[in-house]
Every structure is written in structure tokens, then in C-alpha cells.
């Protein structure tokens, strides 16, 4: 059956020193505990190897927040999926709305990134979600369908079954405005149906679909109480142990 997952996305926050302190703090806080979900932290590239070395990676998985759409070569400043994997990170967040909006990542580019991530043994946490105008126009179902189809639906059954989906409505990211648990459940069910119609019901049933967007200790329980909400991708509230731990413990 599918896994419950709580993943932090630190975004462009923390120096190496601060990031190590945060990762070690979380690691310590989880000692002697057995969370009922997988715990992942998505750190900046610069922190990956050091964080992997500093924590118990059986307890906390480590994710990059991006990888290149090229294998290797003359692409100054880029970080390949193979490089990410070589740090010991096991996951990569792909298709975040901030990358789509600010760095012009197209569905085609994301499709290539997903393929390279999988080829290097990384689990993609693939983000989808509509902007406010699309939600208000009632187009959110079509938007997420298109995002999934255009970047993921050429994958084989076997490869698709390795993907984690994160539904993050753009209007809820960093705004303090969360989707209601019913809104999250409604669209997660829809996403699962879309997956089932392309692949098969068992693949859809086994796919972890996370919610992201202003998730915090106060709203996590209600959101994850919904049958199709399998956890969360947390931005702001993942930046301190104090805020992140109660989210992990919500299951
Ligand atoms: P916030 O939790 O800060 O709203 O960010 C959500 C997010 O974008 C996680 O990827």
C-alpha cells in the first residue's frame, strides 16, 4: 500500500552551517521515535552530502530541490541527477511551481528531468497545482491533468509507480491560505482517477499524493485525515524542528 510521507522543502534558505544544525536537530528529535510516515528533507544542493553524512538516513530521507535536464557536460552552474544521487540523496523535488514560474521550466523540460532522475535511482517528488485564476475559473482539474499527462504519462508502469505526486495549489504556497481538507481530498481523488485511467487502479492506489501549501502543525491533522491525502510537502514550517516535528507526528 502507499506510504504516508512528510517532506520538507527548505527552498533557498539556510547556510550550510544552519542547514546542518536543522538537520541534526531533527535527527536528534526523532531518536527513539518511530514516525508513522516517511520523513524527507529537501535541502539546497550545497548541503546534500554533509546532511546525508550527519543524519540517520534510515530515518530521514534527503531530497534535492531540482536537477538538470541534461546528463552532463558544458552546462555551467547546473547539477545533474547523477551528481545528486552521488551525495546519497534519494529524492528530488521536480516541477515546483516556483521553478515553473521563475525559471521557465516547461512540461517537456520536466519530462526529461523525471527520466534522468529515475535513471539515476532518485525518486521524483513531482509537483503540480493551479494558480488562483485557474481555480476560480473551475479549471483546476484540467490543469493538474495536463501537468501530469505532459510530463509523466510517457513513463512505463514500472517507472510511474516510483513517482510521488505533490499537489500544491499555487495560491496556497507561502500565503497562509490552505486548501480546505475537502478541497484537497476532492482534487487528490481526481488525480488518483486520472492515474488509474492511464495506468491501472493498483498503480493509482499505491501512489502517494502529498498536499503542499501553508501546511502546518495546526492544519495537518485535518488534511491527512482525508483518505487520499497521503502527507505533505512543507515549505515555511519545515525550517525549524519546533514547527516540523508536530507535522511529522500528526500521523
Ligand atoms: P509553504 O509551506 O511555505 O506554503 O510552501 C509550500 C511549498 O511550496 C512546498 O514545496
Short mmCIF file of C-alpha atoms and ligand atoms in Angstrom, two decimals:
data_model
loop_
_atom_site.label_atom_id
_atom_site.label_comp_id
_atom_site.label_asym_id
_atom_site.label_seq_id
_atom_site.Cartn_x
_atom_site.Cartn_y
_atom_site.Cartn_z
CA UNK A 1 0.00 0.00 0.00
CA UNK A 2 1.04 3.59 -0.45
CA UNK A 3 3.26 5.37 2.03
CA UNK A 4 2.49 8.37 4.14
CA UNK A 5 5.20 10.97 3.65
CA UNK A 6 6.04 14.28 5.28
CA UNK A 7 8.65 16.12 3.23
CA UNK A 8 10.24 19.46 3.98
CA UNK A 9 11.21 21.79 1.17
CA UNK A 10 13.69 24.23 2.59
CA UNK A 11 13.78 26.22 -0.67
CA UNK A 12 16.64 28.77 -0.79
CA UNK A 13 17.01 29.00 2.97
CA UNK A 14 19.82 28.20 5.43
CA UNK A 15 23.56 28.49 5.05
CA UNK A 16 25.42 25.18 5.24
CA UNK A 17 26.02 25.68 8.94
CA UNK A 18 22.37 26.50 9.65
CA UNK A 19 21.15 23.64 7.48
CA UNK A 20 23.35 21.14 9.26
CA UNK A 21 22.09 22.35 12.59
CA UNK A 22 18.49 21.99 11.45
CA UNK A 23 19.05 18.51 10.01
CA UNK A 24 20.90 17.32 13.11
CA UNK A 25 18.22 18.83 15.34
CA UNK A 26 15.51 16.91 13.52
CA UNK A 27 17.60 13.75 13.59
CA UNK A 28 18.01 14.08 17.34
CA UNK A 29 14.34 14.83 17.88
CA UNK A 30 13.43 11.62 16.03
CA UNK A 31 15.82 9.40 18.00
CA UNK A 32 13.88 6.70 19.78
CA UNK A 33 10.72 7.59 17.88
CA UNK A 34 9.09 5.66 15.09
CA UNK A 35 7.16 8.11 12.94
CA UNK A 36 4.15 6.64 11.14
CA UNK A 37 5.30 8.28 7.94
CA UNK A 38 8.45 8.58 5.87
CA UNK A 39 10.29 11.79 6.69
CA UNK A 40 12.21 13.65 3.99
CA UNK A 41 14.11 16.94 3.99
CA UNK A 42 14.75 18.82 0.76
CA UNK A 43 17.90 20.87 1.21
CA UNK A 44 19.87 23.15 -1.11
CA UNK A 45 22.35 21.28 -3.34
CA UNK A 46 25.28 22.62 -1.34
CA UNK A 47 24.06 20.86 1.81
CA UNK A 48 23.17 17.43 0.46
CA UNK A 49 26.37 15.44 1.09
CA UNK A 50 27.01 16.97 4.51
CA UNK A 51 23.42 16.44 5.63
CA UNK A 52 23.45 12.82 4.44
CA UNK A 53 26.64 12.25 6.47
CA UNK A 54 25.22 13.94 9.57
CA UNK A 55 21.90 12.13 9.98
CA UNK A 56 20.42 8.65 10.15
CA UNK A 57 19.24 8.27 6.57
CA UNK A 58 17.17 5.24 7.53
CA UNK A 59 15.01 7.68 9.47
CA UNK A 60 15.22 10.80 7.33
CA UNK A 61 15.48 10.73 3.56
CA UNK A 62 17.26 13.54 1.80
CA UNK A 63 15.98 15.31 -1.32
CA UNK A 64 17.39 17.80 -3.78
CA UNK A 65 15.03 20.53 -4.91
CA UNK A 66 15.88 20.27 -8.59
CA UNK A 67 18.24 18.61 -11.06
CA UNK A 68 19.42 19.39 -14.56
CA UNK A 69 17.62 18.33 -17.73
CA UNK A 70 20.94 17.27 -19.21
CA UNK A 71 23.06 14.27 -18.35
CA UNK A 72 26.42 16.05 -18.11
CA UNK A 73 28.73 18.38 -19.97
CA UNK A 74 29.12 22.07 -20.69
CA UNK A 75 26.15 23.42 -18.73
CA UNK A 76 27.76 25.85 -16.33
CA UNK A 77 26.10 26.02 -12.96
CA UNK A 78 23.82 23.01 -13.44
CA UNK A 79 23.67 19.98 -11.14
CA UNK A 80 22.91 16.63 -12.72
CA UNK A 81 20.73 13.84 -11.35
CA UNK A 82 23.86 11.65 -11.16
CA UNK A 83 25.57 14.29 -9.02
CA UNK A 84 22.56 14.46 -6.71
CA UNK A 85 22.50 10.67 -6.40
CA UNK A 86 26.24 10.61 -5.67
CA UNK A 87 25.65 12.66 -2.49
CA UNK A 88 23.45 9.92 -1.04
CA UNK A 89 20.22 11.88 -1.59
CA UNK A 90 17.41 9.54 -2.60
CA UNK A 91 14.76 12.02 -3.76
CA UNK A 92 14.44 15.04 -6.00
CA UNK A 93 11.64 17.60 -5.99
CA UNK A 94 10.73 18.39 -9.60
CA UNK A 95 8.26 20.75 -11.19
CA UNK A 96 7.77 23.01 -8.19
CA UNK A 97 5.60 25.98 -9.18
CA UNK A 98 8.45 28.32 -8.27
CA UNK A 99 10.69 26.57 -10.81
CA UNK A 100 7.94 26.57 -13.42
CA UNK A 101 7.19 30.27 -12.87
CA UNK A 102 10.61 31.84 -12.22
CA UNK A 103 12.90 29.53 -14.19
CA UNK A 104 10.55 28.76 -17.06
CA UNK A 105 10.54 25.00 -16.64
CA UNK A 106 8.22 23.62 -19.29
CA UNK A 107 6.42 20.26 -19.23
CA UNK A 108 8.96 18.99 -21.79
CA UNK A 109 11.94 20.02 -19.65
CA UNK A 110 10.30 18.41 -16.61
CA UNK A 111 9.67 15.22 -18.51
CA UNK A 112 13.40 14.98 -19.25
CA UNK A 113 14.30 15.74 -15.64
CA UNK A 114 11.98 12.98 -14.42
CA UNK A 115 13.56 10.47 -16.80
CA UNK A 116 17.09 11.42 -15.72
CA UNK A 117 16.14 11.31 -12.03
CA UNK A 118 14.67 7.82 -12.40
CA UNK A 119 17.64 6.63 -14.47
CA UNK A 120 19.88 7.65 -11.57
CA UNK A 121 17.81 5.87 -8.94
CA UNK A 122 16.22 9.00 -7.50
CA UNK A 123 12.55 9.17 -6.53
CA UNK A 124 10.95 12.24 -8.08
CA UNK A 125 8.53 14.21 -5.92
CA UNK A 126 6.63 15.73 -8.79
CA UNK A 127 4.74 18.95 -8.05
CA UNK A 128 1.56 20.04 -9.76
CA UNK A 129 -1.04 22.66 -8.97
CA UNK A 130 -3.12 25.50 -10.33
CA UNK A 131 -2.89 29.26 -9.87
CA UNK A 132 -5.74 31.23 -8.29
CA UNK A 133 -7.32 32.36 -11.57
CA UNK A 134 -7.46 28.76 -12.77
CA UNK A 135 -9.12 27.64 -9.54
CA UNK A 136 -11.63 30.50 -9.73
CA UNK A 137 -12.42 29.62 -13.33
CA UNK A 138 -13.02 25.98 -12.30
CA UNK A 139 -10.11 24.79 -14.42
CA UNK A 140 -8.02 23.21 -11.63
CA UNK A 141 -8.89 19.63 -12.57
CA UNK A 142 -7.87 20.21 -16.19
CA UNK A 143 -4.68 22.00 -15.16
CA UNK A 144 -3.41 19.19 -12.95
CA UNK A 145 -4.41 16.55 -15.50
CA UNK A 146 -2.41 18.35 -18.17
CA UNK A 147 0.62 18.72 -15.89
CA UNK A 148 0.60 15.01 -15.10
CA UNK A 149 -0.06 13.88 -18.66
CA UNK A 150 2.51 16.12 -20.33
CA UNK A 151 5.42 15.21 -18.06
CA UNK A 152 4.66 11.75 -16.67
CA UNK A 153 2.35 9.75 -18.88
CA UNK A 154 5.03 8.53 -21.26
CA UNK A 155 6.60 6.62 -18.37
CA UNK A 156 6.28 2.86 -18.20
CA UNK A 157 4.05 1.39 -15.48
CA UNK A 158 7.15 0.40 -13.59
CA UNK A 159 8.67 3.88 -13.71
CA UNK A 160 5.41 5.66 -12.95
CA UNK A 161 4.99 3.55 -9.86
CA UNK A 162 8.17 5.14 -8.43
CA UNK A 163 6.77 8.69 -8.60
CA UNK A 164 5.47 10.65 -5.62
CA UNK A 165 2.99 13.40 -6.53
CA UNK A 166 2.71 16.65 -4.59
CA UNK A 167 -0.43 18.70 -5.23
CA UNK A 168 0.44 22.28 -4.36
CA UNK A 169 -2.14 24.90 -5.28
CA UNK A 170 -0.04 27.96 -6.07
CA UNK A 171 -2.47 30.23 -4.22
CA UNK A 172 -1.78 28.34 -1.00
CA UNK A 173 2.03 28.44 -1.15
CA UNK A 174 3.56 30.79 1.38
CA UNK A 175 0.28 32.66 1.72
CA UNK A 176 -1.04 31.21 4.96
CA UNK A 177 -4.12 30.25 2.95
CA UNK A 178 -4.54 26.47 2.94
CA UNK A 179 -6.81 24.46 0.71
CA UNK A 180 -9.57 23.04 2.89
CA UNK A 181 -9.31 19.36 3.67
CA UNK A 182 -12.34 18.79 1.43
CA UNK A 183 -10.77 20.71 -1.45
CA UNK A 184 -7.58 18.67 -1.06
CA UNK A 185 -9.48 15.39 -0.89
CA UNK A 186 -11.55 16.29 -3.95
CA UNK A 187 -8.60 17.01 -6.19
CA UNK A 188 -6.43 14.20 -4.83
CA UNK A 189 -9.23 11.75 -5.67
CA UNK A 190 -9.39 13.27 -9.12
CA UNK A 191 -5.62 12.93 -9.58
CA UNK A 192 -5.82 9.28 -8.50
CA UNK A 193 -8.60 8.66 -11.02
CA UNK A 194 -6.53 10.27 -13.77
CA UNK A 195 -3.63 7.96 -12.90
CA UNK A 196 -5.94 4.93 -12.81
CA UNK A 197 -7.38 5.77 -16.22
CA UNK A 198 -3.89 5.84 -17.78
CA UNK A 199 -2.23 3.02 -15.87
CA UNK A 200 -4.36 0.88 -13.60
CA UNK A 201 -6.20 1.13 -10.31
CA UNK A 202 -3.49 -0.61 -8.28
CA UNK A 203 -0.84 1.85 -9.50
CA UNK A 204 -3.12 4.76 -8.62
CA UNK A 205 -3.89 3.24 -5.23
CA UNK A 206 -0.19 2.79 -4.49
CA UNK A 207 0.80 6.34 -5.50
CA UNK A 208 1.49 8.68 -2.58
CA UNK A 209 -0.17 12.05 -3.23
CA UNK A 210 1.02 14.80 -0.89
CA UNK A 211 -0.60 18.14 -0.24
CA UNK A 212 1.51 21.30 -0.10
CA UNK A 213 0.67 24.91 0.62
CA UNK A 214 0.80 26.52 4.07
CA UNK A 215 0.62 23.18 5.81
CA UNK A 216 1.48 23.49 9.48
CA UNK A 217 1.01 21.88 12.88
CA UNK A 218 -2.44 23.42 13.17
CA UNK A 219 -3.96 22.12 9.93
CA UNK A 220 -2.01 18.94 9.17
CA UNK A 221 -4.23 16.54 11.11
CA UNK A 222 -7.40 17.53 9.29
CA UNK A 223 -5.71 17.40 5.90
CA UNK A 224 -4.12 13.98 6.39
CA UNK A 225 -7.30 12.57 7.89
CA UNK A 226 -8.64 12.54 4.33
CA UNK A 227 -8.20 9.16 2.66
CA UNK A 228 -6.49 10.46 -0.46
CA UNK A 229 -4.12 12.89 1.29
CA UNK A 230 -1.02 10.83 1.98
CA UNK A 231 1.10 13.51 3.61
CA UNK A 232 2.55 16.89 2.90
CA UNK A 233 5.26 18.91 1.23
CA UNK A 234 6.07 21.63 3.70
CA UNK A 235 7.86 24.90 2.99
CA UNK A 236 7.99 27.51 5.75
CA UNK A 237 7.11 25.16 8.58
CA UNK A 238 9.97 22.81 7.69
CA UNK A 239 12.57 25.41 8.66
CA UNK A 240 12.53 24.67 12.37
CA UNK A 241 12.37 21.43 14.33
CA UNK A 242 9.77 23.01 16.56
CA UNK A 243 7.37 23.56 13.64
CA UNK A 244 8.24 20.48 11.58
CA UNK A 245 8.20 17.78 14.25
CA UNK A 246 4.49 18.14 15.14
CA UNK A 247 3.67 17.78 11.41
CA UNK A 248 5.67 14.53 11.27
CA UNK A 249 3.88 13.36 14.40
CA UNK A 250 0.42 14.13 13.03
CA UNK A 251 0.05 10.57 11.72
P1 LIG B 1 4.69 26.70 2.29
O1 LIG B 1 4.50 25.54 3.21
O2 LIG B 1 5.68 27.72 2.80
O3 LIG B 1 3.38 27.31 1.88
O4 LIG B 1 5.36 26.14 0.94
C1 LIG B 1 4.80 25.03 0.34
C2 LIG B 1 5.71 24.58 -0.72
O5 LIG B 1 5.88 25.25 -1.72
C3 LIG B 1 6.43 23.32 -0.51
O6 LIG B 1 7.06 22.91 -1.68
#
